């Protein structure tokens, strides 16, 4: 691949959530691989967290370093002392999966006798999960570019505002910290390009991700 010699608007993109699901949660250890990026169905073991607020997925990264000086005060090296990666979401669905993330797995209890459920509010958020965020990052007349962000080990590290009002939709802010896996990575960002087939036969059934191009699903 030749080196880019100038600016290109082809590399200026937005992350659009895939309409078949934006964010998913699974048990720690649930496997995911690159072949899952273009699949229309939910990867096995992952539960959809539902609609997200209009800020989407808000990642943040923090890198701390230390400068090492010699006897004359000359900086001769810089070492990394810590690295953190977090993902903030505004959950907009009051589903079982969303409530388990927002309040803790053990704090969501079904009340089958009354056809309901109980959500306990406390500090017990210690359960780790795998997370998956799914996007479309580019589209032309011929190709769709899919991007998945996979967090093999994430845990709730902060909670924020909740919206409970008749004149607004329900919302709940949650921040996930991405922990290091056995390979030393906090998260994986996978991008795959798939040709668009613009034929009537390629039109997918209702409920699938669809784009403005006829016969395209994502």
Coordinates of C-alpha atoms in Angstrom, one line a residue:
X1 CA 0.0 0.0 0.0
X2 CA 1.4 3.4 -1.0
X3 CA 1.8 6.1 1.6
X4 CA -0.8 8.8 1.5
X5 CA 0.6 12.0 0.2
X6 CA -2.1 14.5 1.2
X7 CA -5.4 15.0 2.9
X8 CA -8.4 12.9 1.9
X9 CA -12.0 13.3 2.9
X10 CA -12.4 9.5 2.4
X11 CA -10.7 9.1 5.8
X12 CA -13.1 11.6 7.5
X13 CA -15.9 9.4 8.9
X14 CA -18.7 9.2 11.6
X15 CA -19.5 6.2 13.7
X16 CA -23.1 5.3 13.0
X17 CA -24.7 2.7 15.2
X18 CA -25.9 -0.4 13.4
X19 CA -29.7 -0.5 13.5
X20 CA -29.6 -4.2 14.5
X21 CA -28.0 -3.2 17.8
X22 CA -25.5 -0.6 19.0
X23 CA -24.2 -2.1 22.3
X24 CA -24.1 -5.6 23.7
X25 CA -23.0 -7.3 27.0
X26 CA -22.0 -10.9 27.6
X27 CA -20.6 -13.1 30.3
X28 CA -16.9 -12.7 30.9
X29 CA -15.0 -15.1 28.6
X30 CA -17.6 -15.0 25.8
X31 CA -15.6 -15.3 22.6
X32 CA -15.7 -13.0 19.6
X33 CA -13.7 -12.9 16.4
X34 CA -13.3 -10.9 13.3
X35 CA -15.8 -13.0 11.3
X36 CA -18.5 -11.7 13.5
X37 CA -18.1 -8.1 12.3
X38 CA -20.3 -8.4 9.2
X39 CA -22.8 -10.8 10.7
X40 CA -26.3 -9.4 10.8
X41 CA -27.4 -11.4 13.8
X42 CA -26.2 -10.9 17.4
X43 CA -23.1 -12.9 18.2
X44 CA -23.9 -15.9 20.4
X45 CA -24.0 -15.1 24.1
X46 CA -24.4 -11.3 23.7
X47 CA -27.5 -9.4 25.0
X48 CA -28.4 -6.1 23.4
X49 CA -28.4 -3.1 25.7
X50 CA -30.8 -1.2 23.5
X51 CA -31.0 2.4 22.3
X52 CA -28.2 4.8 23.5
X53 CA -28.4 8.5 24.0
X54 CA -27.5 10.9 21.1
X55 CA -23.9 11.1 22.2
X56 CA -23.5 7.5 21.4
X57 CA -20.5 5.7 22.8
X58 CA -18.0 8.1 24.4
X59 CA -14.6 6.5 24.8
X60 CA -11.9 8.2 26.9
X61 CA -8.2 7.3 27.3
X62 CA -5.7 8.4 29.9
X63 CA -1.9 7.8 29.7
X64 CA 0.4 8.7 32.5
X65 CA 4.2 8.8 32.1
X66 CA 7.3 9.4 34.1
X67 CA 10.4 11.2 32.9
X68 CA 13.8 9.7 33.9
X69 CA 16.7 12.1 34.2
X70 CA 20.4 11.5 34.6
X71 CA 22.8 13.1 37.1
X72 CA 22.8 16.4 35.2
X73 CA 19.0 16.6 35.0
X74 CA 18.9 15.6 31.3
X75 CA 15.8 13.6 30.5
X76 CA 17.0 10.4 28.9
X77 CA 13.9 8.3 28.9
X78 CA 10.2 8.3 29.4
X79 CA 8.3 5.4 30.9
X80 CA 4.6 4.6 31.0
X81 CA 3.2 4.4 34.5
X82 CA -0.5 3.8 33.8
X83 CA -3.0 3.5 31.0
X84 CA -6.8 3.7 31.4
X85 CA -9.6 3.3 28.9
X86 CA -13.3 4.0 29.6
X87 CA -16.6 4.0 27.7
X88 CA -19.5 6.1 28.7
X89 CA -23.1 5.2 27.6
X90 CA -26.5 6.7 28.2
X91 CA -28.9 3.8 28.3
X92 CA -32.4 4.6 27.1
X93 CA -34.1 1.2 27.5
X94 CA -35.3 -0.2 30.8
X95 CA -34.7 -3.8 29.7
X96 CA -33.3 -6.7 31.8
X97 CA -29.8 -6.4 30.2
X98 CA -29.7 -2.6 30.6
X99 CA -30.8 -2.8 34.2
X100 CA -28.2 -5.5 35.1
X101 CA -25.5 -3.3 33.7
X102 CA -26.7 -0.1 35.3
X103 CA -27.4 -1.5 38.8
X104 CA -25.4 -4.8 38.9
X105 CA -26.3 -8.4 37.9
X106 CA -27.3 -9.5 41.4
X107 CA -29.4 -6.4 41.9
X108 CA -31.9 -7.3 39.3
X109 CA -34.3 -10.0 40.6
X110 CA -37.4 -11.4 38.8
X111 CA -40.6 -11.4 40.8
X112 CA -42.4 -14.2 39.0
X113 CA -45.3 -14.3 41.4
X114 CA -46.3 -10.8 40.5
X115 CA -45.1 -10.9 36.9
X116 CA -42.5 -8.2 37.7
X117 CA -39.0 -7.5 38.9
X118 CA -37.1 -5.8 41.7
X119 CA -34.0 -3.5 41.1
X120 CA -31.9 -3.0 44.3
X121 CA -29.9 0.2 44.4
X122 CA -26.5 -0.3 46.2
X123 CA -22.8 -0.3 45.6
X124 CA -22.4 -3.9 44.3
X125 CA -21.2 -3.4 40.7
X126 CA -18.3 -5.8 40.8
X127 CA -19.3 -8.2 38.1
X128 CA -17.1 -8.2 35.0
X129 CA -18.5 -8.7 31.5
X130 CA -17.5 -8.7 27.8
X131 CA -18.8 -5.8 25.7
X132 CA -19.4 -5.2 22.0
X133 CA -20.1 -1.9 20.2
X134 CA -21.2 -2.1 16.5
X135 CA -20.9 0.6 13.9
X136 CA -20.9 1.5 10.3
X137 CA -17.9 3.8 9.7
X138 CA -18.1 4.4 6.0
X139 CA -20.3 3.7 3.0
X140 CA -20.0 4.3 -0.8
X141 CA -22.2 3.1 -3.7
X142 CA -20.2 -0.1 -3.7
X143 CA -18.8 -0.9 -0.2
X144 CA -19.9 -0.7 3.4
X145 CA -17.3 -0.5 6.1
X146 CA -18.2 -2.1 9.4
X147 CA -16.4 -1.5 12.7
X148 CA -16.8 -3.5 15.9
X149 CA -15.2 -2.5 19.2
X150 CA -14.8 -5.5 21.5
X151 CA -13.9 -5.2 25.2
X152 CA -13.1 -8.7 26.5
X153 CA -13.1 -7.6 30.2
X154 CA -15.1 -4.6 31.3
X155 CA -16.6 -3.5 34.6
X156 CA -18.8 -0.5 35.6
X157 CA -16.6 2.1 37.2
X158 CA -19.0 5.1 37.4
X159 CA -22.7 5.8 37.2
X160 CA -24.3 9.2 36.7
X161 CA -27.6 10.9 36.0
X162 CA -30.9 9.2 35.6
X163 CA -33.9 10.7 33.8
X164 CA -37.3 9.9 35.3
X165 CA -40.0 12.2 34.0
X166 CA -43.2 12.2 32.0
X167 CA -41.9 14.8 29.6
X168 CA -38.7 13.0 28.7
X169 CA -37.6 9.4 28.0
X170 CA -36.0 7.2 30.6
X171 CA -32.2 7.4 30.6
X172 CA -29.3 6.2 32.8
X173 CA -25.6 7.1 32.5
X174 CA -23.1 4.3 32.9
X175 CA -19.3 4.3 32.5
X176 CA -17.4 1.0 31.7
X177 CA -13.7 0.6 32.4
X178 CA -11.9 -1.7 29.9
X179 CA -9.5 -3.9 31.8
X180 CA -6.4 -5.5 30.4
X181 CA -6.8 -9.0 29.0
X182 CA -4.2 -11.8 29.0
X183 CA -2.6 -10.3 25.9
X184 CA -2.2 -6.9 27.6
X185 CA -4.9 -5.2 25.6
X186 CA -7.9 -3.2 26.9
X187 CA -10.0 -3.3 23.7
X188 CA -9.9 -4.3 20.1
X189 CA -11.2 -2.3 17.1
X190 CA -12.0 -4.4 14.0
X191 CA -12.9 -2.9 10.6
X192 CA -14.1 -5.0 7.7
X193 CA -15.3 -3.8 4.2
X194 CA -18.1 -5.7 2.4
X195 CA -19.3 -5.2 -1.2
X196 CA -22.8 -3.9 -1.6
X197 CA -25.1 -6.1 -3.7
X198 CA -27.7 -3.9 -5.3
X199 CA -30.2 -6.5 -6.5
X200 CA -33.8 -7.1 -5.5
X201 CA -32.9 -10.6 -4.4
X202 CA -30.5 -9.1 -1.8
X203 CA -33.2 -7.1 0.0
X204 CA -33.3 -8.5 3.6
X205 CA -36.3 -9.2 5.8
X206 CA -37.8 -6.6 8.0
X207 CA -35.8 -5.8 11.1
X208 CA -32.4 -6.2 9.5
X209 CA -30.0 -3.3 9.3
X210 CA -30.7 -1.5 6.0
X211 CA -29.0 1.4 4.3
X212 CA -30.1 3.9 1.6
X213 CA -28.9 1.5 -1.2
X214 CA -31.5 -0.9 -2.3
X215 CA -30.6 -4.5 -1.6
X216 CA -28.1 -3.7 1.2
X217 CA -28.2 -4.9 4.7
X218 CA -25.8 -4.4 7.6

